[in-house]
Amino acid sequence: MRLVIAIDGPAASGKGTLSQKIAAHYGLKHLDTGLSYRAVAKALLDKGLTLDDEDIAAQTAKAVDLGAMKREELAVHAIGEAASKIAVMPRVRQALVEKQREFASLAGGAVLDGRDIGTVVCPDAPVKLYVSASPEVRAKRRFHEILARGNEADEAQILADIKVRDERDMGRSDSPLKPAKDAHLLDTSKMTIEAAFEAAKNIIDVVAIKN
Ligand code: CDP
Ligand code: CDP
């Protein structure tokens, strides 16, 4: 069967890790759509261009190659911040959503993760998960992630940044972050990665058997 799995959630909720595990388990391709917004932001920052011009940002979005995006190059904090700023622009979203839908329609099925997959990019996906966790838990996860890479971090600052990002992503008028009406909610605040994966598998298997 052609299974499309839509996974949404705020920053550091664990959706990326979960998506990778699900894609590997079910033999599906995976697209981290956050990278496409990051790729636009990086291209603008690299060229010293403003983040406020929708014409320039939309042109840049049209040129994004989903196959060439690498998380290592795009994982910088400033790029994430800039990404959430250009992500409020409807024409940037339109250009990227078109590419994301093409990816989702590939033979064999796919897992896509982001902010608007279940609501906008793949509203007909048979499985939708909305992954959440409290801001405090998410800040702690990011904090440990940075320490594990051997870098220094300020947990209180990370928490403040996460709250600002949540507000921007949930408050924008075009495609705000919110659970689709038919999404399964997965609060991972008290869950290990393995426990979240088991819970997701239980939801997906029911749909996979029905189809
Ligand atoms: O993709 P997203 O920003 O939603 O989050 P992620 O990159 O998958 O996860 C952020 C960090 O939280 C990673 O270091 C994960 O290993 C960790 N994590 C965790 O400790 N427990 C979970 N249940 C999920 C993620
Ligand atoms: O890794 P993290 O969850 O921090 O962020 P990301 O998934 O890489 O996404 C960066 C930013 O892109 C988000 O804060 C959103 O503003 C935007 N984004 C979006 O608007 N729609 C998506 N489908 C994915 C990301």
PDB file of C-alpha atoms and ligand atoms in Angstrom:
ATOM      1  CA  MET A   1       0.000   0.000   0.000  1.00  0.00           C
ATOM      2  CA  ARG A   2       0.987   3.679  -0.434  1.00  0.00           C
ATOM      3  CA  LEU A   3       1.144   5.013   3.096  1.00  0.00           C
ATOM      4  CA  VAL A   4       1.524   8.747   3.731  1.00  0.00           C
ATOM      5  CA  ILE A   5       2.218   9.666   7.343  1.00  0.00           C
ATOM      6  CA  ALA A   6       1.915  13.321   8.424  1.00  0.00           C
ATOM      7  CA  ILE A   7       3.771  14.332  11.593  1.00  0.00           C
ATOM      8  CA  ASP A   8       3.517  17.822  13.072  1.00  0.00           C
ATOM      9  CA  GLY A   9       4.609  19.477  16.270  1.00  0.00           C
ATOM     10  CA  PRO A  10       6.569  22.339  17.811  1.00  0.00           C
ATOM     11  CA  ALA A  11      10.375  22.673  17.982  1.00  0.00           C
ATOM     12  CA  ALA A  12      12.124  19.848  19.872  1.00  0.00           C
ATOM     13  CA  SER A  13       8.932  17.858  20.427  1.00  0.00           C
ATOM     14  CA  GLY A  14      10.768  14.828  19.026  1.00  0.00           C
ATOM     15  CA  LYS A  15       8.970  14.706  15.659  1.00  0.00           C
ATOM     16  CA  GLY A  16      12.183  14.417  13.611  1.00  0.00           C
ATOM     17  CA  THR A  17      13.577  11.504  15.590  1.00  0.00           C
ATOM     18  CA  LEU A  18      10.191   9.791  15.548  1.00  0.00           C
ATOM     19  CA  SER A  19       9.747  10.352  11.800  1.00  0.00           C
ATOM     20  CA  GLN A  20      13.117   8.792  11.030  1.00  0.00           C
ATOM     21  CA  LYS A  21      12.312   5.711  13.092  1.00  0.00           C
ATOM     22  CA  ILE A  22       8.865   5.347  11.522  1.00  0.00           C
ATOM     23  CA  ALA A  23      10.261   5.752   7.991  1.00  0.00           C
ATOM     24  CA  ALA A  24      12.926   3.101   8.640  1.00  0.00           C
ATOM     25  CA  HIS A  25      10.422   0.677  10.212  1.00  0.00           C
ATOM     26  CA  TYR A  26       7.810   0.922   7.424  1.00  0.00           C
ATOM     27  CA  GLY A  27      10.334   1.296   4.584  1.00  0.00           C
ATOM     28  CA  LEU A  28       9.102   4.792   3.644  1.00  0.00           C
ATOM     29  CA  LYS A  29      10.966   7.858   2.401  1.00  0.00           C
ATOM     30  CA  HIS A  30      11.220  10.734   4.868  1.00  0.00           C
ATOM     31  CA  LEU A  31      11.102  14.501   4.330  1.00  0.00           C
ATOM     32  CA  ASP A  32      11.921  16.943   7.130  1.00  0.00           C
ATOM     33  CA  THR A  33      10.015  19.956   5.741  1.00  0.00           C
ATOM     34  CA  GLY A  34      11.624  22.260   8.320  1.00  0.00           C
ATOM     35  CA  LEU A  35      14.806  21.913   6.280  1.00  0.00           C
ATOM     36  CA  SER A  36      13.138  23.521   3.260  1.00  0.00           C
ATOM     37  CA  TYR A  37      12.301  26.646   5.296  1.00  0.00           C
ATOM     38  CA  ARG A  38      15.812  26.560   6.734  1.00  0.00           C
ATOM     39  CA  ALA A  39      17.295  26.278   3.204  1.00  0.00           C
ATOM     40  CA  VAL A  40      15.479  29.462   2.121  1.00  0.00           C
ATOM     41  CA  ALA A  41      16.651  31.275   5.264  1.00  0.00           C
ATOM     42  CA  LYS A  42      20.273  30.154   4.798  1.00  0.00           C
ATOM     43  CA  ALA A  43      20.352  31.196   1.138  1.00  0.00           C
ATOM     44  CA  LEU A  44      19.115  34.693   2.099  1.00  0.00           C
ATOM     45  CA  LEU A  45      21.505  35.020   5.054  1.00  0.00           C
ATOM     46  CA  ASP A  46      24.486  33.786   2.976  1.00  0.00           C
ATOM     47  CA  LYS A  47      23.825  36.447   0.347  1.00  0.00           C
ATOM     48  CA  GLY A  48      23.310  39.135   2.982  1.00  0.00           C
ATOM     49  CA  LEU A  49      19.732  39.663   1.747  1.00  0.00           C
ATOM     50  CA  THR A  50      16.885  40.945   3.882  1.00  0.00           C
ATOM     51  CA  LEU A  51      14.416  38.495   5.433  1.00  0.00           C
ATOM     52  CA  ASP A  52      11.585  40.991   4.938  1.00  0.00           C
ATOM     53  CA  ASP A  53      11.162  40.976   1.157  1.00  0.00           C
ATOM     54  CA  GLU A  54       8.525  38.423   0.117  1.00  0.00           C
ATOM     55  CA  ASP A  55       9.432  38.666  -3.619  1.00  0.00           C
ATOM     56  CA  ILE A  56      13.053  37.747  -2.984  1.00  0.00           C
ATOM     57  CA  ALA A  57      12.166  35.077  -0.399  1.00  0.00           C
ATOM     58  CA  ALA A  58       9.590  33.471  -2.729  1.00  0.00           C
ATOM     59  CA  GLN A  59      12.075  33.419  -5.641  1.00  0.00           C
ATOM     60  CA  THR A  60      14.601  31.780  -3.318  1.00  0.00           C
ATOM     61  CA  ALA A  61      11.989  29.220  -2.198  1.00  0.00           C
ATOM     62  CA  LYS A  62      11.255  28.283  -5.845  1.00  0.00           C
ATOM     63  CA  ALA A  63      14.940  27.428  -6.300  1.00  0.00           C
ATOM     64  CA  VAL A  64      15.158  25.078  -3.295  1.00  0.00           C
ATOM     65  CA  ASP A  65      16.167  21.521  -4.193  1.00  0.00           C
ATOM     66  CA  LEU A  66      14.635  19.169  -1.593  1.00  0.00           C
ATOM     67  CA  GLY A  67      17.152  16.457  -2.502  1.00  0.00           C
ATOM     68  CA  ALA A  68      20.169  18.645  -1.715  1.00  0.00           C
ATOM     69  CA  MET A  69      19.252  19.731   1.847  1.00  0.00           C
ATOM     70  CA  LYS A  70      21.560  18.600   4.653  1.00  0.00           C
ATOM     71  CA  ARG A  71      20.560  18.970   8.328  1.00  0.00           C
ATOM     72  CA  GLU A  72      24.243  19.351   9.393  1.00  0.00           C
ATOM     73  CA  GLU A  73      24.531  22.543   7.315  1.00  0.00           C
ATOM     74  CA  LEU A  74      21.145  23.909   8.364  1.00  0.00           C
ATOM     75  CA  ALA A  75      21.044  23.063  12.092  1.00  0.00           C
ATOM     76  CA  VAL A  76      22.442  26.452  13.170  1.00  0.00           C
ATOM     77  CA  HIS A  77      20.255  28.282  15.723  1.00  0.00           C
ATOM     78  CA  ALA A  78      20.198  31.547  13.725  1.00  0.00           C
ATOM     79  CA  ILE A  79      18.952  29.693  10.645  1.00  0.00           C
ATOM     80  CA  GLY A  80      16.056  28.174  12.629  1.00  0.00           C
ATOM     81  CA  GLU A  81      15.081  31.638  13.873  1.00  0.00           C
ATOM     82  CA  ALA A  82      15.290  33.142  10.379  1.00  0.00           C
ATOM     83  CA  ALA A  83      13.341  30.165   8.985  1.00  0.00           C
ATOM     84  CA  SER A  84      10.408  30.826  11.304  1.00  0.00           C
ATOM     85  CA  LYS A  85      10.405  34.485  10.162  1.00  0.00           C
ATOM     86  CA  ILE A  86      10.259  33.779   6.414  1.00  0.00           C
ATOM     87  CA  ALA A  87       7.766  30.935   7.083  1.00  0.00           C
ATOM     88  CA  VAL A  88       5.021  33.516   7.763  1.00  0.00           C
ATOM     89  CA  MET A  89       5.101  34.597   4.072  1.00  0.00           C
ATOM     90  CA  PRO A  90       2.286  32.993   2.024  1.00  0.00           C
ATOM     91  CA  ARG A  91       4.236  32.929  -1.262  1.00  0.00           C
ATOM     92  CA  VAL A  92       7.233  31.266   0.362  1.00  0.00           C
ATOM     93  CA  ARG A  93       4.907  28.627   1.797  1.00  0.00           C
ATOM     94  CA  GLN A  94       3.125  28.143  -1.537  1.00  0.00           C
ATOM     95  CA  ALA A  95       6.414  27.450  -3.363  1.00  0.00           C
ATOM     96  CA  LEU A  96       7.651  24.987  -0.737  1.00  0.00           C
ATOM     97  CA  VAL A  97       4.305  23.236  -0.193  1.00  0.00           C
ATOM     98  CA  GLU A  98       4.170  22.474  -3.934  1.00  0.00           C
ATOM     99  CA  LYS A  99       7.530  20.685  -3.725  1.00  0.00           C
ATOM    100  CA  GLN A 100       6.557  18.894  -0.491  1.00  0.00           C
ATOM    101  CA  ARG A 101       3.327  17.590  -2.080  1.00  0.00           C
ATOM    102  CA  GLU A 102       5.325  16.243  -5.022  1.00  0.00           C
ATOM    103  CA  PHE A 103       7.533  14.368  -2.549  1.00  0.00           C
ATOM    104  CA  ALA A 104       4.461  12.991  -0.732  1.00  0.00           C
ATOM    105  CA  SER A 105       3.010  11.695  -3.983  1.00  0.00           C
ATOM    106  CA  LEU A 106       6.061   9.572  -4.799  1.00  0.00           C
ATOM    107  CA  ALA A 107       5.368   5.904  -5.296  1.00  0.00           C
ATOM    108  CA  GLY A 108       5.889   3.823  -2.172  1.00  0.00           C
ATOM    109  CA  GLY A 109       4.593   6.382   0.326  1.00  0.00           C
ATOM    110  CA  ALA A 110       6.368   8.789   2.638  1.00  0.00           C
ATOM    111  CA  VAL A 111       6.691  10.280   6.094  1.00  0.00           C
ATOM    112  CA  LEU A 112       6.686  14.089   6.182  1.00  0.00           C
ATOM    113  CA  ASP A 113       7.269  16.102   9.330  1.00  0.00           C
ATOM    114  CA  GLY A 114       6.795  19.805   9.986  1.00  0.00           C
ATOM    115  CA  ARG A 115       4.166  22.249  11.200  1.00  0.00           C
ATOM    116  CA  ASP A 116       1.379  22.072   8.591  1.00  0.00           C
ATOM    117  CA  ILE A 117       1.628  18.584   7.088  1.00  0.00           C
ATOM    118  CA  GLY A 118      -1.680  17.242   8.412  1.00  0.00           C
ATOM    119  CA  THR A 119      -3.525  20.542   7.941  1.00  0.00           C
ATOM    120  CA  VAL A 120      -2.212  21.851   4.593  1.00  0.00           C
ATOM    121  CA  VAL A 121       0.443  19.779   2.797  1.00  0.00           C
ATOM    122  CA  CYS A 122      -1.224  16.340   3.060  1.00  0.00           C
ATOM    123  CA  PRO A 123      -4.751  16.903   4.426  1.00  0.00           C
ATOM    124  CA  ASP A 124      -5.793  13.460   3.119  1.00  0.00           C
ATOM    125  CA  ALA A 125      -2.963  11.530   4.799  1.00  0.00           C
ATOM    126  CA  PRO A 126      -4.416   8.352   6.366  1.00  0.00           C
ATOM    127  CA  VAL A 127      -2.202   8.759   9.442  1.00  0.00           C
ATOM    128  CA  LYS A 128      -1.635  12.083  11.202  1.00  0.00           C
ATOM    129  CA  LEU A 129       0.317  12.478  14.408  1.00  0.00           C
ATOM    130  CA  TYR A 130       0.642  15.676  16.428  1.00  0.00           C
ATOM    131  CA  VAL A 131       3.691  15.354  18.651  1.00  0.00           C
ATOM    132  CA  SER A 132       3.961  17.700  21.614  1.00  0.00           C
ATOM    133  CA  ALA A 133       5.839  18.143  24.893  1.00  0.00           C
ATOM    134  CA  SER A 134       5.885  20.950  27.439  1.00  0.00           C
ATOM    135  CA  PRO A 135       8.162  23.913  26.604  1.00  0.00           C
ATOM    136  CA  GLU A 136      10.299  23.051  29.674  1.00  0.00           C
ATOM    137  CA  VAL A 137      10.864  19.463  28.530  1.00  0.00           C
ATOM    138  CA  ARG A 138      11.648  20.599  24.995  1.00  0.00           C
ATOM    139  CA  ALA A 139      14.136  23.189  26.260  1.00  0.00           C
ATOM    140  CA  LYS A 140      15.848  20.517  28.357  1.00  0.00           C
ATOM    141  CA  ARG A 141      16.100  18.224  25.320  1.00  0.00           C
ATOM    142  CA  ARG A 142      17.691  20.934  23.173  1.00  0.00           C
ATOM    143  CA  PHE A 143      20.006  21.852  26.071  1.00  0.00           C
ATOM    144  CA  HIS A 144      21.287  18.269  26.380  1.00  0.00           C
ATOM    145  CA  GLU A 145      21.588  17.978  22.616  1.00  0.00           C
ATOM    146  CA  ILE A 146      23.908  21.013  22.541  1.00  0.00           C
ATOM    147  CA  LEU A 147      25.963  19.777  25.530  1.00  0.00           C
ATOM    148  CA  ALA A 148      26.321  16.357  23.875  1.00  0.00           C
ATOM    149  CA  ARG A 149      27.887  18.091  20.856  1.00  0.00           C
ATOM    150  CA  GLY A 150      30.486  19.557  23.211  1.00  0.00           C
ATOM    151  CA  ASN A 151      29.093  23.099  23.082  1.00  0.00           C
ATOM    152  CA  GLU A 152      27.930  25.398  25.871  1.00  0.00           C
ATOM    153  CA  ALA A 153      24.280  26.307  26.334  1.00  0.00           C
ATOM    154  CA  ASP A 154      21.980  28.361  28.536  1.00  0.00           C
ATOM    155  CA  GLU A 155      18.815  26.400  29.332  1.00  0.00           C
ATOM    156  CA  ALA A 156      16.804  29.479  30.389  1.00  0.00           C
ATOM    157  CA  GLN A 157      17.661  31.211  27.109  1.00  0.00           C
ATOM    158  CA  ILE A 158      16.703  28.111  25.118  1.00  0.00           C
ATOM    159  CA  LEU A 159      13.343  28.012  26.920  1.00  0.00           C
ATOM    160  CA  ALA A 160      12.724  31.694  26.141  1.00  0.00           C
ATOM    161  CA  ASP A 161      13.618  31.116  22.455  1.00  0.00           C
ATOM    162  CA  ILE A 162      11.310  28.098  22.260  1.00  0.00           C
ATOM    163  CA  LYS A 163       8.407  30.148  23.611  1.00  0.00           C
ATOM    164  CA  VAL A 164       8.996  32.922  21.056  1.00  0.00           C
ATOM    165  CA  ARG A 165       9.199  30.360  18.236  1.00  0.00           C
ATOM    166  CA  ASP A 166       5.979  28.639  19.430  1.00  0.00           C
ATOM    167  CA  GLU A 167       4.151  31.963  19.438  1.00  0.00           C
ATOM    168  CA  ARG A 168       5.310  32.821  15.931  1.00  0.00           C
ATOM    169  CA  ASP A 169       4.526  29.345  14.528  1.00  0.00           C
ATOM    170  CA  MET A 170       1.130  29.049  16.236  1.00  0.00           C
ATOM    171  CA  GLY A 171       0.115  32.687  15.776  1.00  0.00           C
ATOM    172  CA  ARG A 172       0.740  33.274  12.061  1.00  0.00           C
ATOM    173  CA  SER A 173      -2.307  33.619   9.828  1.00  0.00           C
ATOM    174  CA  ASP A 174      -1.103  31.331   6.993  1.00  0.00           C
ATOM    175  CA  SER A 175      -0.873  27.650   8.037  1.00  0.00           C
ATOM    176  CA  PRO A 176      -0.391  28.106  11.790  1.00  0.00           C
ATOM    177  CA  LEU A 177       0.919  25.162  13.791  1.00  0.00           C
ATOM    178  CA  LYS A 178      -2.079  23.279  15.193  1.00  0.00           C
ATOM    179  CA  PRO A 179      -3.266  19.683  15.262  1.00  0.00           C
ATOM    180  CA  ALA A 180      -5.413  18.608  12.294  1.00  0.00           C
ATOM    181  CA  LYS A 181      -8.947  17.679  13.408  1.00  0.00           C
ATOM    182  CA  ASP A 182      -8.208  14.006  12.708  1.00  0.00           C
ATOM    183  CA  ALA A 183      -4.674  13.941  14.179  1.00  0.00           C
ATOM    184  CA  HIS A 184      -3.675  11.542  16.960  1.00  0.00           C
ATOM    185  CA  LEU A 185      -2.153  13.558  19.798  1.00  0.00           C
ATOM    186  CA  LEU A 186       1.099  12.241  21.246  1.00  0.00           C
ATOM    187  CA  ASP A 187       2.350  14.109  24.313  1.00  0.00           C
ATOM    188  CA  THR A 188       5.937  12.902  24.703  1.00  0.00           C
ATOM    189  CA  SER A 189       6.725  15.003  27.814  1.00  0.00           C
ATOM    190  CA  LYS A 190       7.164  11.868  29.905  1.00  0.00           C
ATOM    191  CA  MET A 191       8.037   9.461  27.089  1.00  0.00           C
ATOM    192  CA  THR A 192      11.374   8.113  25.965  1.00  0.00           C
ATOM    193  CA  ILE A 193      12.015   8.015  22.220  1.00  0.00           C
ATOM    194  CA  GLU A 194      11.304   4.253  22.282  1.00  0.00           C
ATOM    195  CA  ALA A 195       7.987   4.710  24.135  1.00  0.00           C
ATOM    196  CA  ALA A 196       6.893   7.386  21.643  1.00  0.00           C
ATOM    197  CA  PHE A 197       7.835   5.082  18.760  1.00  0.00           C
ATOM    198  CA  GLU A 198       5.810   2.184  20.248  1.00  0.00           C
ATOM    199  CA  ALA A 199       2.782   4.463  20.712  1.00  0.00           C
ATOM    200  CA  ALA A 200       3.091   5.705  17.108  1.00  0.00           C
ATOM    201  CA  LYS A 201       3.437   2.154  15.764  1.00  0.00           C
ATOM    202  CA  ASN A 202       0.229   1.106  17.547  1.00  0.00           C
ATOM    203  CA  ILE A 203      -1.648   3.952  15.824  1.00  0.00           C
ATOM    204  CA  ILE A 204      -0.096   3.343  12.381  1.00  0.00           C
ATOM    205  CA  ASP A 205      -0.543  -0.442  12.435  1.00  0.00           C
ATOM    206  CA  VAL A 206      -4.312  -0.088  12.897  1.00  0.00           C
ATOM    207  CA  VAL A 207      -4.497   2.073   9.747  1.00  0.00           C
ATOM    208  CA  ALA A 208      -2.050  -0.143   7.830  1.00  0.00           C
ATOM    209  CA  ILE A 209      -4.169  -3.258   8.564  1.00  0.00           C
ATOM    210  CA  LYS A 210      -7.419  -1.524   7.501  1.00  0.00           C
ATOM    211  CA  ASN A 211      -5.899  -0.452   4.182  1.00  0.00           C
TER     212      ASN A 211
HETATM  213  O1  CDP B   1      12.360  17.362  15.214  1.00  0.00           O
HETATM  214  P1  CDP B   1      12.125  18.048  16.526  1.00  0.00           P
HETATM  215  O2  CDP B   1      12.690  19.430  16.572  1.00  0.00           O
HETATM  216  O3  CDP B   1      10.684  18.045  16.918  1.00  0.00           O
HETATM  217  O4  CDP B   1      12.844  17.210  17.670  1.00  0.00           O
HETATM  218  P2  CDP B   1      14.030  16.117  17.597  1.00  0.00           P
HETATM  219  O5  CDP B   1      15.205  16.727  16.907  1.00  0.00           O
HETATM  220  O6  CDP B   1      13.507  14.827  17.068  1.00  0.00           O
HETATM  221  O7  CDP B   1      14.312  15.901  19.138  1.00  0.00           O
HETATM  222  C1  CDP B   1      14.948  16.896  19.921  1.00  0.00           C
HETATM  223  C2  CDP B   1      15.841  16.218  20.952  1.00  0.00           C
HETATM  224  O8  CDP B   1      15.018  15.598  21.930  1.00  0.00           O
HETATM  225  C3  CDP B   1      16.731  15.120  20.364  1.00  0.00           C
HETATM  226  O9  CDP B   1      18.001  15.228  20.971  1.00  0.00           O
HETATM  227  C4  CDP B   1      16.046  13.845  20.781  1.00  0.00           C
HETATM  228  O10 CDP B   1      16.963  12.801  20.969  1.00  0.00           O
HETATM  229  C5  CDP B   1      15.407  14.241  22.124  1.00  0.00           C
HETATM  230  N1  CDP B   1      14.184  13.490  22.443  1.00  0.00           N
HETATM  231  C6  CDP B   1      14.033  12.900  23.701  1.00  0.00           C
HETATM  232  O11 CDP B   1      14.933  12.995  24.511  1.00  0.00           O
HETATM  233  N2  CDP B   1      12.894  12.205  24.020  1.00  0.00           N
HETATM  234  C7  CDP B   1      11.888  12.095  23.159  1.00  0.00           C
HETATM  235  N3  CDP B   1      10.789  11.407  23.473  1.00  0.00           N
HETATM  236  C8  CDP B   1      12.008  12.708  21.885  1.00  0.00           C
HETATM  237  C9  CDP B   1      13.171  13.399  21.562  1.00  0.00           C
HETATM  238  O1  CDP B   2      14.012  21.648  14.236  1.00  0.00           O
HETATM  239  P1  CDP B   2      12.959  22.605  14.704  1.00  0.00           P
HETATM  240  O2  CDP B   2      11.682  21.888  15.098  1.00  0.00           O
HETATM  241  O3  CDP B   2      13.436  23.591  15.685  1.00  0.00           O
HETATM  242  O4  CDP B   2      12.562  23.502  13.455  1.00  0.00           O
HETATM  243  P2  CDP B   2      12.343  23.068  11.972  1.00  0.00           P
HETATM  244  O5  CDP B   2      11.381  21.930  11.874  1.00  0.00           O
HETATM  245  O6  CDP B   2      13.666  22.895  11.318  1.00  0.00           O
HETATM  246  O7  CDP B   2      11.589  24.324  11.332  1.00  0.00           O
HETATM  247  C1  CDP B   2      12.144  25.637  11.341  1.00  0.00           C
HETATM  248  C2  CDP B   2      11.011  26.622  11.147  1.00  0.00           C
HETATM  249  O8  CDP B   2      10.440  26.444   9.839  1.00  0.00           O
HETATM  250  C3  CDP B   2       9.836  26.449  12.102  1.00  0.00           C
HETATM  251  O9  CDP B   2       9.974  27.181  13.309  1.00  0.00           O
HETATM  252  C4  CDP B   2       8.647  26.950  11.298  1.00  0.00           C
HETATM  253  O10 CDP B   2       8.464  28.342  11.431  1.00  0.00           O
HETATM  254  C5  CDP B   2       9.040  26.668   9.861  1.00  0.00           C
HETATM  255  N1  CDP B   2       8.304  25.503   9.323  1.00  0.00           N
HETATM  256  C6  CDP B   2       7.027  25.724   8.841  1.00  0.00           C
HETATM  257  O11 CDP B   2       6.517  26.834   8.914  1.00  0.00           O
HETATM  258  N2  CDP B   2       6.325  24.711   8.271  1.00  0.00           N
HETATM  259  C7  CDP B   2       6.839  23.481   8.197  1.00  0.00           C
HETATM  260  N3  CDP B   2       6.138  22.502   7.598  1.00  0.00           N
HETATM  261  C8  CDP B   2       8.130  23.222   8.729  1.00  0.00           C
HETATM  262  C9  CDP B   2       8.836  24.263   9.306  1.00  0.00           C
END
